[in-house]
């Protein structure tokens, strides 16, 4: 499981619309 910092970064990228499909599965 990703750390809080990693999840925060993923969330920012998700909101920015730049996540890959594989990254979205981690959110």
PDB file of C-alpha atoms in Angstrom:
ATOM      1  CA  UNK A   1       0.000   0.000   0.000  1.00  0.00           C
ATOM      2  CA  UNK A   2       1.256   3.437  -0.870  1.00  0.00           C
ATOM      3  CA  UNK A   3       2.305   5.852   1.833  1.00  0.00           C
ATOM      4  CA  UNK A   4       0.242   8.961   2.538  1.00  0.00           C
ATOM      5  CA  UNK A   5       2.722  11.100   0.602  1.00  0.00           C
ATOM      6  CA  UNK A   6       2.522   8.763  -2.396  1.00  0.00           C
ATOM      7  CA  UNK A   7      -1.271   8.749  -2.264  1.00  0.00           C
ATOM      8  CA  UNK A   8      -1.341  12.539  -2.021  1.00  0.00           C
ATOM      9  CA  UNK A   9       0.849  12.783  -5.108  1.00  0.00           C
ATOM     10  CA  UNK A  10      -1.329  10.283  -6.959  1.00  0.00           C
ATOM     11  CA  UNK A  11      -4.432  12.220  -5.941  1.00  0.00           C
ATOM     12  CA  UNK A  12      -2.965  15.472  -7.232  1.00  0.00           C
ATOM     13  CA  UNK A  13      -2.084  13.777 -10.522  1.00  0.00           C
ATOM     14  CA  UNK A  14      -5.558  12.217 -10.656  1.00  0.00           C
ATOM     15  CA  UNK A  15      -7.209  15.601 -10.176  1.00  0.00           C
ATOM     16  CA  UNK A  16      -4.856  17.030 -12.799  1.00  0.00           C
ATOM     17  CA  UNK A  17      -6.073  14.364 -15.225  1.00  0.00           C
ATOM     18  CA  UNK A  18      -2.602  12.940 -15.805  1.00  0.00           C
ATOM     19  CA  UNK A  19      -2.941   9.522 -14.190  1.00  0.00           C
ATOM     20  CA  UNK A  20      -2.344   6.351 -16.145  1.00  0.00           C
ATOM     21  CA  UNK A  21      -5.070   3.667 -15.911  1.00  0.00           C
ATOM     22  CA  UNK A  22      -2.729   1.521 -13.803  1.00  0.00           C
ATOM     23  CA  UNK A  23      -2.225   4.436 -11.403  1.00  0.00           C
ATOM     24  CA  UNK A  24      -5.965   5.022 -11.092  1.00  0.00           C
ATOM     25  CA  UNK A  25      -6.350   1.467  -9.776  1.00  0.00           C
ATOM     26  CA  UNK A  26      -4.095   2.431  -6.852  1.00  0.00           C
ATOM     27  CA  UNK A  27      -6.234   5.375  -5.746  1.00  0.00           C
TER      28      UNK A  27
END
